Coordinates of C-alpha atoms in Angstrom, one line a residue:
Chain A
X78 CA 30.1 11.8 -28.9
X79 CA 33.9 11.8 -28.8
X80 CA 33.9 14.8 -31.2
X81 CA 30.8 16.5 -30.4
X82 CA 30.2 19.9 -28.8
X83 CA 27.6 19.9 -25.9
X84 CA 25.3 21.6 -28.4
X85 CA 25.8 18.8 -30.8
X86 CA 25.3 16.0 -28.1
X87 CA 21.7 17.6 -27.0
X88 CA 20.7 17.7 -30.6
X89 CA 22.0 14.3 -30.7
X90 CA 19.8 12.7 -27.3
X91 CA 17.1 14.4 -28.4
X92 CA 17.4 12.6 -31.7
X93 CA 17.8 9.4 -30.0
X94 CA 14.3 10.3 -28.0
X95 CA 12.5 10.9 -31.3
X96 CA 13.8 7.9 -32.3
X97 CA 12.6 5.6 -29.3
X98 CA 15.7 4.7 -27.9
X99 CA 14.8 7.1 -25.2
X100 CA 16.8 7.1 -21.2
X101 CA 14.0 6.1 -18.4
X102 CA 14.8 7.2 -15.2
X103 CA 13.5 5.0 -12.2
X104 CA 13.5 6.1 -8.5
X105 CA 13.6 3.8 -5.3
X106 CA 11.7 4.4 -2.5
X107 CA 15.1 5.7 -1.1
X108 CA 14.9 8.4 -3.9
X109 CA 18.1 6.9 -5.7
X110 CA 17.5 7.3 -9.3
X111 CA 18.5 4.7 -11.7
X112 CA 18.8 5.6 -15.8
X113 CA 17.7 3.0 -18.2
X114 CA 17.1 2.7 -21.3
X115 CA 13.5 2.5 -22.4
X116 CA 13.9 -1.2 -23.8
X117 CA 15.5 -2.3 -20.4
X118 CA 12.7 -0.8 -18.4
X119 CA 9.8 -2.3 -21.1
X120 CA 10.5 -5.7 -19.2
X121 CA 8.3 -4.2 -16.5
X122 CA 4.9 -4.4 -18.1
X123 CA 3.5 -2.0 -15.3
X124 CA 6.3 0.6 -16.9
X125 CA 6.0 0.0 -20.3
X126 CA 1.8 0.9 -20.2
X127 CA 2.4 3.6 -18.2
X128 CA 5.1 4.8 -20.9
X129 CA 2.5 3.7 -23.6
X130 CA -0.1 5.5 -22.2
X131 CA 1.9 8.8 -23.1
X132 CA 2.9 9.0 -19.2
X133 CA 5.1 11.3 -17.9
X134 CA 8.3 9.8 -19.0
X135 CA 10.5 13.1 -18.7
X136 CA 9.8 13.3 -15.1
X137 CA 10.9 9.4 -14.5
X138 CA 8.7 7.0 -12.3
X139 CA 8.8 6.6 -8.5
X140 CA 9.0 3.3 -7.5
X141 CA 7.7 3.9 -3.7
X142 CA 7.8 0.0 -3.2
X143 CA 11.1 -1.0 -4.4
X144 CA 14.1 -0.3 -2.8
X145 CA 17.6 0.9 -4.0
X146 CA 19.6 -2.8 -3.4
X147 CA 16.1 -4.6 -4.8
X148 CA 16.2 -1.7 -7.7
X149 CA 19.6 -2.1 -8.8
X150 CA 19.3 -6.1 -8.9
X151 CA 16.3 -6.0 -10.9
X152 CA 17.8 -3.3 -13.1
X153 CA 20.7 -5.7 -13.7
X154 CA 18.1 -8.7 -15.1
X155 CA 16.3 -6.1 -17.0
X156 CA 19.1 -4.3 -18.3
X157 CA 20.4 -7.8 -20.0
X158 CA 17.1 -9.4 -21.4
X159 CA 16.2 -5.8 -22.6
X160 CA 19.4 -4.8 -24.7
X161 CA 20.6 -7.9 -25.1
X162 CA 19.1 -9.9 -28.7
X163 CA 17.9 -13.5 -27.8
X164 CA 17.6 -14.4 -32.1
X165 CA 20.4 -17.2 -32.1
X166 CA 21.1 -20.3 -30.5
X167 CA 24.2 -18.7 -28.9
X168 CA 22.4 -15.6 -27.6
X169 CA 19.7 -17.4 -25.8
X170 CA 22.5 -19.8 -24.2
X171 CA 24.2 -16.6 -22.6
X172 CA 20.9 -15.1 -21.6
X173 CA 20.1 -18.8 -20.3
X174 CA 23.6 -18.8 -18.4
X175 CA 22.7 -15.3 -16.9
X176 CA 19.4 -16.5 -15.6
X177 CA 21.4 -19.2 -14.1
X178 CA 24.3 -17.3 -12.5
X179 CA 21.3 -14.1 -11.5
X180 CA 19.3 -16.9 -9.8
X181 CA 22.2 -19.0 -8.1
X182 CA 23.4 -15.7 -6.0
X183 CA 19.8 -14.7 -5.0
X184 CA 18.9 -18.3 -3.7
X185 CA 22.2 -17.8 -1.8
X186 CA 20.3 -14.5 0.5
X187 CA 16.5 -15.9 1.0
X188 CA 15.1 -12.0 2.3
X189 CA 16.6 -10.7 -0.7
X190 CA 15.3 -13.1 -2.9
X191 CA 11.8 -12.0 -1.3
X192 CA 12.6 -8.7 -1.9
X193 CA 13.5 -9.3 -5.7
X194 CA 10.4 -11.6 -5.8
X195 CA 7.6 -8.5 -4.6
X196 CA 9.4 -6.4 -7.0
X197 CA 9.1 -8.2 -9.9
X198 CA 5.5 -9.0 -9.3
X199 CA 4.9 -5.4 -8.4
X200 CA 6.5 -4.5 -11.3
X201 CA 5.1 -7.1 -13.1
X202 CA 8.4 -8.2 -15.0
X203 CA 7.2 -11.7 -16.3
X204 CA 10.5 -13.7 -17.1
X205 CA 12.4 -12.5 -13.6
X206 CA 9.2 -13.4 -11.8
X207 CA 8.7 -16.9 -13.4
X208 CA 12.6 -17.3 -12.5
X209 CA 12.3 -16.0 -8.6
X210 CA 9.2 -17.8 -8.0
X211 CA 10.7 -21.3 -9.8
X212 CA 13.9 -20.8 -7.2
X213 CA 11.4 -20.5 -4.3
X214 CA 9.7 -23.7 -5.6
X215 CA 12.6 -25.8 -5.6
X216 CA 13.5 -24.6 -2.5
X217 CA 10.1 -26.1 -1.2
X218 CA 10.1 -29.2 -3.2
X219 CA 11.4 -32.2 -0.9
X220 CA 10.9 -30.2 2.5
X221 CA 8.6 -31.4 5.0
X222 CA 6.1 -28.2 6.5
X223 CA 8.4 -27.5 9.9
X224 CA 11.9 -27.8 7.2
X225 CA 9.8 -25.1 4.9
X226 CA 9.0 -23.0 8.3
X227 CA 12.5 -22.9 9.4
X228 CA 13.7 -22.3 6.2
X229 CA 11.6 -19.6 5.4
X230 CA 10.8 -17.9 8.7
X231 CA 7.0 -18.7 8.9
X232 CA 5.7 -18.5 12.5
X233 CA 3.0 -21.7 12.9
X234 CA -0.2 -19.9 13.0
X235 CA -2.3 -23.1 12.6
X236 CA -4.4 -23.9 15.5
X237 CA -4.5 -27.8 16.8
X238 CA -7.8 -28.2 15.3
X239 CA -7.2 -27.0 12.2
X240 CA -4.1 -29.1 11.6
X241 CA -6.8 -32.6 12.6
X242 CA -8.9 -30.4 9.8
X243 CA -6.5 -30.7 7.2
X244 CA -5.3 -34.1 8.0
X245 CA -8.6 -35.2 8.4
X246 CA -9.5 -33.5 4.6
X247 CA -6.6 -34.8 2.9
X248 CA -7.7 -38.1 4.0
X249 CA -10.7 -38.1 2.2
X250 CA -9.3 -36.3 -0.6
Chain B
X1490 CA -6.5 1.5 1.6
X1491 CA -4.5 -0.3 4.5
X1492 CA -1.1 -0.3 5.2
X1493 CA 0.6 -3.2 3.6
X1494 CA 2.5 -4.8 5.8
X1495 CA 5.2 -6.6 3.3
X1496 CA 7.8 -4.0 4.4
X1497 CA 8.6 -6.5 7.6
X1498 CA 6.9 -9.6 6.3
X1499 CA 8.9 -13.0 5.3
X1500 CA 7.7 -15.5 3.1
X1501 CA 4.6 -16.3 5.2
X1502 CA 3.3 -13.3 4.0
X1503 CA 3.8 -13.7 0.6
X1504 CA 0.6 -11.8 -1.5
X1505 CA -1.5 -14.1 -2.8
X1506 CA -1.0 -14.1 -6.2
X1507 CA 3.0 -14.6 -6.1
X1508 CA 2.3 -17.4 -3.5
X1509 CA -0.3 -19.3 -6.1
X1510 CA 2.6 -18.8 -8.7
X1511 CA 4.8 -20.6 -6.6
X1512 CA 2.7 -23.4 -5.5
X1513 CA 1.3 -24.2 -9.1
X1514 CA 4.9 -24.9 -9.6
X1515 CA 4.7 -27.9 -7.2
X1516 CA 2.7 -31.4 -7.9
X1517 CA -0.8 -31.2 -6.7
X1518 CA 0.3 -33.9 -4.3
X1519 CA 3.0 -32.1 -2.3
X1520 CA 1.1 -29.1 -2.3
X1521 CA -2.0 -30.8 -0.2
X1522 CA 0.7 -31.3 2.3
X1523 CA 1.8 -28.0 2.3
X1524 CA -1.5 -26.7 4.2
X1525 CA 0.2 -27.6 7.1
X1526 CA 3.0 -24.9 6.8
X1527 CA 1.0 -22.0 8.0
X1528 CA -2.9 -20.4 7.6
X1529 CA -2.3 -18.0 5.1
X1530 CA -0.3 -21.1 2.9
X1531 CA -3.2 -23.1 4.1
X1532 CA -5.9 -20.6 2.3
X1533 CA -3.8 -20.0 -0.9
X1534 CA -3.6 -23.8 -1.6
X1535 CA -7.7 -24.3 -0.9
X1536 CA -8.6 -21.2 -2.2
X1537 CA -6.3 -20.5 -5.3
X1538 CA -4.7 -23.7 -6.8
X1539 CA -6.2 -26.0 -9.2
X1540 CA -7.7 -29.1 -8.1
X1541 CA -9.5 -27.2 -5.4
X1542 CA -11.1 -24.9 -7.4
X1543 CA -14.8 -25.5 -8.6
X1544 CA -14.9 -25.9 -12.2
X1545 CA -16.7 -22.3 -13.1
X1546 CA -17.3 -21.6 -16.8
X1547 CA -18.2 -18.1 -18.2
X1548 CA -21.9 -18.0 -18.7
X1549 CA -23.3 -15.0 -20.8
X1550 CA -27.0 -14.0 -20.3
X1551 CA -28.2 -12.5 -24.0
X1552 CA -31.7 -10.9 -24.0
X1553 CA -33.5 -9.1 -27.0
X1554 CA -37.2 -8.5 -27.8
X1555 CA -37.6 -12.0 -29.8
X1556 CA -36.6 -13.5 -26.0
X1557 CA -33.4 -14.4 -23.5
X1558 CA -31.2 -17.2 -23.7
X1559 CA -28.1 -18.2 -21.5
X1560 CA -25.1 -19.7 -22.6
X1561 CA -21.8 -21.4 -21.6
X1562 CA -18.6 -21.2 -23.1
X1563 CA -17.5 -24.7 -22.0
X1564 CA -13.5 -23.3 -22.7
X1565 CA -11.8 -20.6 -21.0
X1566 CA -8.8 -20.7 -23.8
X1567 CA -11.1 -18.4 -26.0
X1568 CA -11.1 -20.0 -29.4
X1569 CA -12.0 -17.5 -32.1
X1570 CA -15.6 -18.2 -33.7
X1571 CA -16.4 -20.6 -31.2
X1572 CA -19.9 -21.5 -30.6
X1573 CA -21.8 -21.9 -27.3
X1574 CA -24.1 -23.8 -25.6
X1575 CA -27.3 -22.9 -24.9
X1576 CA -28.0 -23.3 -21.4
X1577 CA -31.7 -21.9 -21.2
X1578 CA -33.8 -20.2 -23.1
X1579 CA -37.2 -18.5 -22.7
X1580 CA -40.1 -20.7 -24.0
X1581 CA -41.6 -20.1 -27.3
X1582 CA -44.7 -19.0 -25.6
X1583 CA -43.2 -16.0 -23.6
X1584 CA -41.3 -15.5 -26.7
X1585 CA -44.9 -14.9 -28.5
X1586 CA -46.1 -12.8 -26.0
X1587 CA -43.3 -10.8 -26.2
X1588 CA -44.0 -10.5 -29.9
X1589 CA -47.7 -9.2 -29.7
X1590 CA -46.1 -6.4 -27.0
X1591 CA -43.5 -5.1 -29.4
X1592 CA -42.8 -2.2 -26.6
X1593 CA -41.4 -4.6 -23.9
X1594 CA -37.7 -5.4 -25.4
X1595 CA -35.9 -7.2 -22.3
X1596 CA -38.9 -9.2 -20.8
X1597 CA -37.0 -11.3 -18.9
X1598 CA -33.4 -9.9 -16.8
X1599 CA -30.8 -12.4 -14.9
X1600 CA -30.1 -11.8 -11.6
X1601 CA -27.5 -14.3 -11.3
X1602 CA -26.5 -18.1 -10.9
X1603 CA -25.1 -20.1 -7.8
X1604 CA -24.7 -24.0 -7.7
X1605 CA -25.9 -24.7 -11.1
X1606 CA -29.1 -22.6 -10.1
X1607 CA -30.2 -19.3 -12.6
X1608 CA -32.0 -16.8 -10.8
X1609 CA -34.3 -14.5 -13.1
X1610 CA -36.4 -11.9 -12.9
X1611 CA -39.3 -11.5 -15.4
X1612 CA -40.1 -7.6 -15.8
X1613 CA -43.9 -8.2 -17.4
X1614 CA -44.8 -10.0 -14.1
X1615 CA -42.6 -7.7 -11.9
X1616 CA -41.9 -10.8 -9.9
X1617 CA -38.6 -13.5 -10.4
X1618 CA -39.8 -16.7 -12.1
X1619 CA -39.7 -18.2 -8.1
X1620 CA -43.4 -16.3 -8.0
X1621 CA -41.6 -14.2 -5.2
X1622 CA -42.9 -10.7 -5.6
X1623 CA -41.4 -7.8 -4.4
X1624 CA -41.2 -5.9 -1.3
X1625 CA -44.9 -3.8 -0.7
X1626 CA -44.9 -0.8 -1.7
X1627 CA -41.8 -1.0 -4.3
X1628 CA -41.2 -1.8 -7.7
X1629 CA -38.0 -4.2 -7.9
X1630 CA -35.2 -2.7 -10.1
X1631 CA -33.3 -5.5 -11.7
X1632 CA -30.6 -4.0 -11.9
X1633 CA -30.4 -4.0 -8.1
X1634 CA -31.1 -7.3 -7.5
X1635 CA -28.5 -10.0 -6.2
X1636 CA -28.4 -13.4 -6.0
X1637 CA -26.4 -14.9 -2.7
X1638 CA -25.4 -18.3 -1.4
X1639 CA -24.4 -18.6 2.1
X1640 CA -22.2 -21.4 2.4
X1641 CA -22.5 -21.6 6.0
X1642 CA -26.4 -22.0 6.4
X1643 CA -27.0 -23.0 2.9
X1644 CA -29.7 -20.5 2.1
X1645 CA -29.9 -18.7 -0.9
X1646 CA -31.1 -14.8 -0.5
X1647 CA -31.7 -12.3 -2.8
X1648 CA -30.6 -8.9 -2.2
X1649 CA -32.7 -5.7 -3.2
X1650 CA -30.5 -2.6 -2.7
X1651 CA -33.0 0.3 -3.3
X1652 CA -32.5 4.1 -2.8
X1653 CA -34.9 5.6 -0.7
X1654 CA -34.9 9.2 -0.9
X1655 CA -31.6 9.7 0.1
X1656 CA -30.5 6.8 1.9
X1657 CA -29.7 3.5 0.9
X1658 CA -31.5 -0.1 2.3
X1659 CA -31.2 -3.8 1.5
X1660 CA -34.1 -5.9 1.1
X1661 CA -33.2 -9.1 2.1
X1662 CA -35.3 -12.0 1.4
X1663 CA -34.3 -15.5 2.5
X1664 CA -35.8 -17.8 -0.3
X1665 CA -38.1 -20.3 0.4
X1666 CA -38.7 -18.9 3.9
X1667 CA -42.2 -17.9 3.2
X1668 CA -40.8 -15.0 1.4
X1669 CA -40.8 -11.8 3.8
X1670 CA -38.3 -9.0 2.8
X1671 CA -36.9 -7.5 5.9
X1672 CA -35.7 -3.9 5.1
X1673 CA -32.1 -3.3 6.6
X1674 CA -31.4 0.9 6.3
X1675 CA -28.4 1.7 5.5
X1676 CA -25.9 4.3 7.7
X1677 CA -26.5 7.7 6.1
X1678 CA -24.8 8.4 3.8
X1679 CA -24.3 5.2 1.5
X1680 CA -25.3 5.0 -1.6
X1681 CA -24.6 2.5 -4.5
X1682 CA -23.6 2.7 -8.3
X1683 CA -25.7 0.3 -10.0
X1684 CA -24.0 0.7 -12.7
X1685 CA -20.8 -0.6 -11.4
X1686 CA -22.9 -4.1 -10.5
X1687 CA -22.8 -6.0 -7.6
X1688 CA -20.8 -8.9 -6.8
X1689 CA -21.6 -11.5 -3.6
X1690 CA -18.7 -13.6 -2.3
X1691 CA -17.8 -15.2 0.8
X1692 CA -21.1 -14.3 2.6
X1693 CA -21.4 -10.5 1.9
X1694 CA -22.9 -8.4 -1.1
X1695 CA -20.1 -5.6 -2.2
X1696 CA -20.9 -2.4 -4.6
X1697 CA -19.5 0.6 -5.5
X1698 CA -20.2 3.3 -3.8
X1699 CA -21.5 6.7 -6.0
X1700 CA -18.4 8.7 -5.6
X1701 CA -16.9 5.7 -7.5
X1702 CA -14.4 6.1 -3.8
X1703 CA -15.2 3.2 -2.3
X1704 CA -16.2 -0.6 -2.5
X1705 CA -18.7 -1.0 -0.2
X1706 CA -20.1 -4.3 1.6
X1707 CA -23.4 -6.3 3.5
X1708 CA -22.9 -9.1 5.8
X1709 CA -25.3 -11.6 4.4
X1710 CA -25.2 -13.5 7.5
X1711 CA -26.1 -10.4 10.0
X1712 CA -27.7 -8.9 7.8
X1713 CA -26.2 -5.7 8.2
X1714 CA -24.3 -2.8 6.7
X1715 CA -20.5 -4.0 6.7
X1716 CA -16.9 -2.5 5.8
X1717 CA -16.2 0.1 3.2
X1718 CA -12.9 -0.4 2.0
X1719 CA -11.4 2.9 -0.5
X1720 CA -10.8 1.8 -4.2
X1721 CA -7.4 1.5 -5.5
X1722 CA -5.9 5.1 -6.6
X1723 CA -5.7 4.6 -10.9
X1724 CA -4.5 6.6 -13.2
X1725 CA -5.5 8.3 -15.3
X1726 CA -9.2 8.3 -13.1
X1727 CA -11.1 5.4 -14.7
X1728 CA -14.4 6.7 -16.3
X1729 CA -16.1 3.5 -15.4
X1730 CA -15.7 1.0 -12.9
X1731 CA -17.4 -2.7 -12.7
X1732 CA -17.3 -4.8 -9.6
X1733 CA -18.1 -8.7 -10.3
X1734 CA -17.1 -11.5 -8.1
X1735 CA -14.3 -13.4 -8.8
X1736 CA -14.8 -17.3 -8.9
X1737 CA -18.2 -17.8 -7.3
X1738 CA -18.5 -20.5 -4.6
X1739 CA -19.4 -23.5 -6.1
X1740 CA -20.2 -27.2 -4.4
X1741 CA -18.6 -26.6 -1.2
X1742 CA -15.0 -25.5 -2.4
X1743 CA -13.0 -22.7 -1.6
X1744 CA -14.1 -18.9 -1.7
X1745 CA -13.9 -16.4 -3.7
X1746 CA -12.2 -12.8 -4.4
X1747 CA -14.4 -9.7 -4.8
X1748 CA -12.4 -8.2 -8.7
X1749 CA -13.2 -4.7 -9.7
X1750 CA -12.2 -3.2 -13.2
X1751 CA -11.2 0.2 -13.3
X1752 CA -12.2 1.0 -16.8
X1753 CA -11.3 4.2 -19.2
X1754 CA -13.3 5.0 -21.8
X1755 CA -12.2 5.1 -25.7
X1756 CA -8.5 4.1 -26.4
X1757 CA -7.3 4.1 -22.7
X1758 CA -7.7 0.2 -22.3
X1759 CA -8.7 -1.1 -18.5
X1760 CA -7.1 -2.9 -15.7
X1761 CA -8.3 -5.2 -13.3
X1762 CA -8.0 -4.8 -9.2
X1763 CA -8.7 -7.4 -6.9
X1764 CA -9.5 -7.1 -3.5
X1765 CA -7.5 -9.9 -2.0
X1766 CA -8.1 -10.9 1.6
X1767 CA -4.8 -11.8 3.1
X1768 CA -4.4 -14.9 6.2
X1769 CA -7.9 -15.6 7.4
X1770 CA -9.2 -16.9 3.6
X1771 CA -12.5 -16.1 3.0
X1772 CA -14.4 -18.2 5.6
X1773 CA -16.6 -15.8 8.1
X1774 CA -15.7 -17.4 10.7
X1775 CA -12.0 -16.1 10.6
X1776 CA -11.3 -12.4 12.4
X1777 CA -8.0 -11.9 12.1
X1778 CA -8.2 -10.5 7.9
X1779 CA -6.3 -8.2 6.5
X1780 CA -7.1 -6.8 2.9
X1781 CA -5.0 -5.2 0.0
X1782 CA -5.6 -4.4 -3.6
X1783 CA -3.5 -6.0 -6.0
X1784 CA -3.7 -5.3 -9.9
X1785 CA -4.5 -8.4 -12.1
X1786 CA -3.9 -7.3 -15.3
X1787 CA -4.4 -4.6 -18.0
X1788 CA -5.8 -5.0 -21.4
X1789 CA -3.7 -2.8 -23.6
X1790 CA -4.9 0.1 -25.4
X1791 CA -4.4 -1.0 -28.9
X1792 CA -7.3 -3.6 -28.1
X1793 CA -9.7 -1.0 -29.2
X1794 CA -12.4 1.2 -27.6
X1795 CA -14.8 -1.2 -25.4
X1796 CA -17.9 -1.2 -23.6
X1797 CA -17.2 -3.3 -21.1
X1798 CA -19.9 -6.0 -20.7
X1799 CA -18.4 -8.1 -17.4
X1800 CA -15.8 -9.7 -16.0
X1801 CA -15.3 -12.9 -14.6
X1802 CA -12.0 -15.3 -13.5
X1803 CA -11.1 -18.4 -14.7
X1804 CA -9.9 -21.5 -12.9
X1805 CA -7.8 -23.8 -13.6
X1806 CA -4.0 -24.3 -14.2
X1807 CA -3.3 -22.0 -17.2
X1808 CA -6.5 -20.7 -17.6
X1809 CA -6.8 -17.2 -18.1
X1810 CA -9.1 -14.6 -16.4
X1811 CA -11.7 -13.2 -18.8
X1812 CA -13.1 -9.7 -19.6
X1813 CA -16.1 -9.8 -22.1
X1814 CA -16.3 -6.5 -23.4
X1815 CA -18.1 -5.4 -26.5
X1816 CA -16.9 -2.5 -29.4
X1817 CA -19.4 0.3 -29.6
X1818 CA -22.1 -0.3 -31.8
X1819 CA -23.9 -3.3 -32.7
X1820 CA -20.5 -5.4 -33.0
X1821 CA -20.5 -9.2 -31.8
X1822 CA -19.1 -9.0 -27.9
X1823 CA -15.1 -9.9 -27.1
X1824 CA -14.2 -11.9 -25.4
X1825 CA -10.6 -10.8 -23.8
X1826 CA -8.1 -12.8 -21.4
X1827 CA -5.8 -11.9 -19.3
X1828 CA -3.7 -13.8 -16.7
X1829 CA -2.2 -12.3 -13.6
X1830 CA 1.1 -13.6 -13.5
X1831 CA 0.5 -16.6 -15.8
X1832 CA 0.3 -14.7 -19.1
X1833 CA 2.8 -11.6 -20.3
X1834 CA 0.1 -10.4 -23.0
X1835 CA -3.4 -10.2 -22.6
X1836 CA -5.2 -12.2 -26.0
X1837 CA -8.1 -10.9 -27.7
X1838 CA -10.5 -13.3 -29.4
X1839 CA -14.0 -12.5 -30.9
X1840 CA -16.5 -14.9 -29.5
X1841 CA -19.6 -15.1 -31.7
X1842 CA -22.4 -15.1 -29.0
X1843 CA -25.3 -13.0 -30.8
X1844 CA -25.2 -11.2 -33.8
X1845 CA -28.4 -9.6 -33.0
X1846 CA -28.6 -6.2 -31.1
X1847 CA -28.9 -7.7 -27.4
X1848 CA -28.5 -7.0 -24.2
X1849 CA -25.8 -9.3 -22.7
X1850 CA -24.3 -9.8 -19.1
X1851 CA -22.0 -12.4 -17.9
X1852 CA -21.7 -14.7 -14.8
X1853 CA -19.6 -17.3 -13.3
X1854 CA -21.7 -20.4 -13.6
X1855 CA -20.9 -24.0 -12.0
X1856 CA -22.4 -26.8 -13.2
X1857 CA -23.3 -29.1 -10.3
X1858 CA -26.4 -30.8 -9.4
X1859 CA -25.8 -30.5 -5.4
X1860 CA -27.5 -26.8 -5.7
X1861 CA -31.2 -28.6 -4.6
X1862 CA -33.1 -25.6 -3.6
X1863 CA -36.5 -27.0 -1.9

């Protein structure tokens, strides 16, 4: 609105809510708010039914699980499959390469990667949780049960006899 | 509802459902091993990844004046216009008899299936096709009938959960033990939605309490009145819930999960909750449990208005989880699937079970032959 008056630029968002293209405004269990635009926050499926259902959108949605560092990063992966078009070859490559690069830094910080993980699953965001939960696959794939333990901090809760039970099972299996 | 405890947990305690996604992502091989990583890894991979689970289809019980048949969809990927088998139907000569006493509609009810077995009650008779009659003194009310499979003994009991006055009991008969009820009275206070069903898993009988606040429980084992846990908060307030078991017990495998849909009338769609038992599995034997509610799925509004008919899980890699529901009127039930984390949209298809006005519940049936009763 580089000419508009503040009048004019009112008349103009609410337009733009008429219109769809609506602002969503997301708050952390820290009470940060975060803006978004309706398409970027539609990637979380428990969002978009609660904005579907004629929910109160003008008043924004508390996020009581997520926090402000997990928000923002799960902001950032929304924000680019939401407004970003994946029609052409080229498109999908960049989304592709941002999956890639978004991934790559969060397998570098494993308790964040948890973090991003609940969130997308508490949020229900289908492509970012497919993409976390892949990482944390990989991550498992060639490791031995103590390398997995050490790796992800999982205190050995497994009594002596239920280790001879599941060797003894997968024997027979 | 408890306190989740994810706010200082690490990847051992990863919820259920986000731990299955990950481990379906691993060959069935390497996942056996992974049992040995921790209990709650250990229960995930028996309990929730496919070649442990028991091979439950969707069985839908139809009954109508002419008589009541059962029948399996032998598919869980819903393929519009599909037929179904017939599993069982009532023979031609109750079917007659039904005919020459036009006033009876629903002759014969089901109370449920475990191990292959169908457990039905016939309403002329007042007694379930077993010849076991009901307690003295009472009239049984179908609808409060269960049918339970105790893994750990092997007996099969039938629950009767009957308001008396104003309190609640459970009439508990162990079948084929010479077919005494005992009468268990419940803390006052409890009551029990019959509407909402009843589900059995894992050794205990849950239902919903009448405030629609709170999913209560009975210790099959014990036999006694067990934990009430509060209902997840939804909203807007359902108008209806349901309470079925998800993936019964079947041959010797795994457990189960107790799923409860929270249900709006009209346009409002539904969602499914499931009551997930975190680190001890499902086994009875295991103390140290801690419980949380985690939604499945929603089916979206633009589905259409619904009476909602049952619910059942699938199994299986990439099998959904299935909500039969039924439009208002006379209209052929739908079938709808969702699928947790698996699937971004639920998928609606019309499964042609009866075009005649009928009665219809569903259950998780297994086909096995190891359920030898006697």
């Amino acid at each position: 609105m580089a000419t508009g008056s503040g009048a004019a630029a009112a008349a103009a968002d609410a337009e733009e809510k008429e219109s769809g293209s609506r602002m969503i405004t997301l708050t952390s269990n820290e009470g940060k708010a975060f803006v978004v635009t309706e398409a970027s926050a539609r990637q979380s499926a428990t969002i978009r039914s609660m904005v579907d259902d004629g929910g109160c959108v003008d008043k924004g949605f508390p996020l009581p699980n997520v926090d402000s560092k997990t928000l923002a990063r799960v902001i950032q992966y929304c924000d680019e499959h939401g407004n970003k078009e994946a029609h052409t070859v080229d498109e999908r490559a960049a989304l592709a390469k941002f999956d890639k690069d978004f991934i790559a830094e969060l397998d570098a910080d494993k308790a964040f990667l948890y973090d991003v993980t609940m969130a997308a699953n508490y949020l229900h965001i289908q492509g970012l949780f497919a993409l976390t939960t892949q990482c944390i696959a990989d991550t498992i794939k060639g490791k031995t049960p103590e390398e997995i333990r050490t790796a992800f901090g999982i205190e050995y809760d497994l009594t002596a006899q239920d280790e001879e039970e599941i060797k003894e099972e997968d024997t027979h299996a | 509802m408890e306190e989740e405890e994810e706010e200082t947990a690490g990847f051992g305690e990863l919820p259920a459902n986000a731990l299955e996604e990950i481990l379906v992502r691993i060959p069935a091989s390497a996942r056996r091993r992974l049992r040995l990583v921790c209990r709650h890894w250990r229960d995930v991979v028996d309990d929730r990844t496919p070649e442990r689970r028991s091979r439950a289809k969707t069985l839908v019980y139809v009954s109508r004046p002419a008589g009541a048949a059962a029948y399996v969809l032998d598919d869980d990927d819903l393929v519009e216009g599909r037929r179904c088998r017939e599993l069982w139907s009532s023979s031609s000569a109750a079917a007659a008899a039904a005919a020459a006493n036009p006033d009876r509609r629903f002759r014969f009810r089901m109370v449920g299936t475990l191990n292959g077995l169908l457990c039905l009650y016939e309403e002329l008779a007042g007694e379930t096709p077993l010849h076991i009659r009901g307690p003295a003194g009472n009239r049984l009310d179908p609808a409060a009938l269960s049918f339970a499979y105790l893994e750990t003994t092997g007996q099969y009991k039938i629950v009767h959960l009957r308001h008396l006055n104003i309190s609640l009991a459970a009439q508990v008969l162990t079948v084929g033990e010479g077919a005494s009820w005992r009468n268990v009275p419940a803390p006052a206070g409890t009551s029990c939605s019959l509407y909402s069903g009843i589900a059995n898993v894992g050794g205990a009988t849950y239902w919903i309490s009448k405030d629609t606040n709170m999913l209560m429980s009975f210790d099959l084992t014990d036999e006694r009145f067990a934990r009430a846990t509060p209902l997840p908060a939804a909203s807007p307030a359902p108008d209806w819930l349901a309470v079925n078991c998800l993936k019964e017990v079947g041959g010797g495998c795994g457990g189960g999960m107790v799923g409860i849909v929270a249900y709006a009338s009209g346009w409002c769609g539904l969602e499914m909750w499931v009551l997930e038992r975190g680190g001890g599995g499902w086994r009875l034997d295991r103390k140290k449990t801690r419980w949380r509610w985690r939604r499945r799925f929603s089916v979206p509004p633009r589905v259409g208005p619904h009476d909602l008919v049952g619910l059942r899980f699938g199994h299986g890699h990439g099998h959904g989880e299935n909500v039969l529901t039924k439009l208002f009127g006379d209209s052929t039930p739908w079938c709808v699937s969702g699928g947790g984390a698996r699937r971004a949209q639920c998928q609606c298809s019309v499964v042609c079970i009866d075009p005649h006005r009928s009665f219809v519940q569903t259950f998780s049936y297994v086909e096995t032959t190891e359920g030898k009763l006697f």
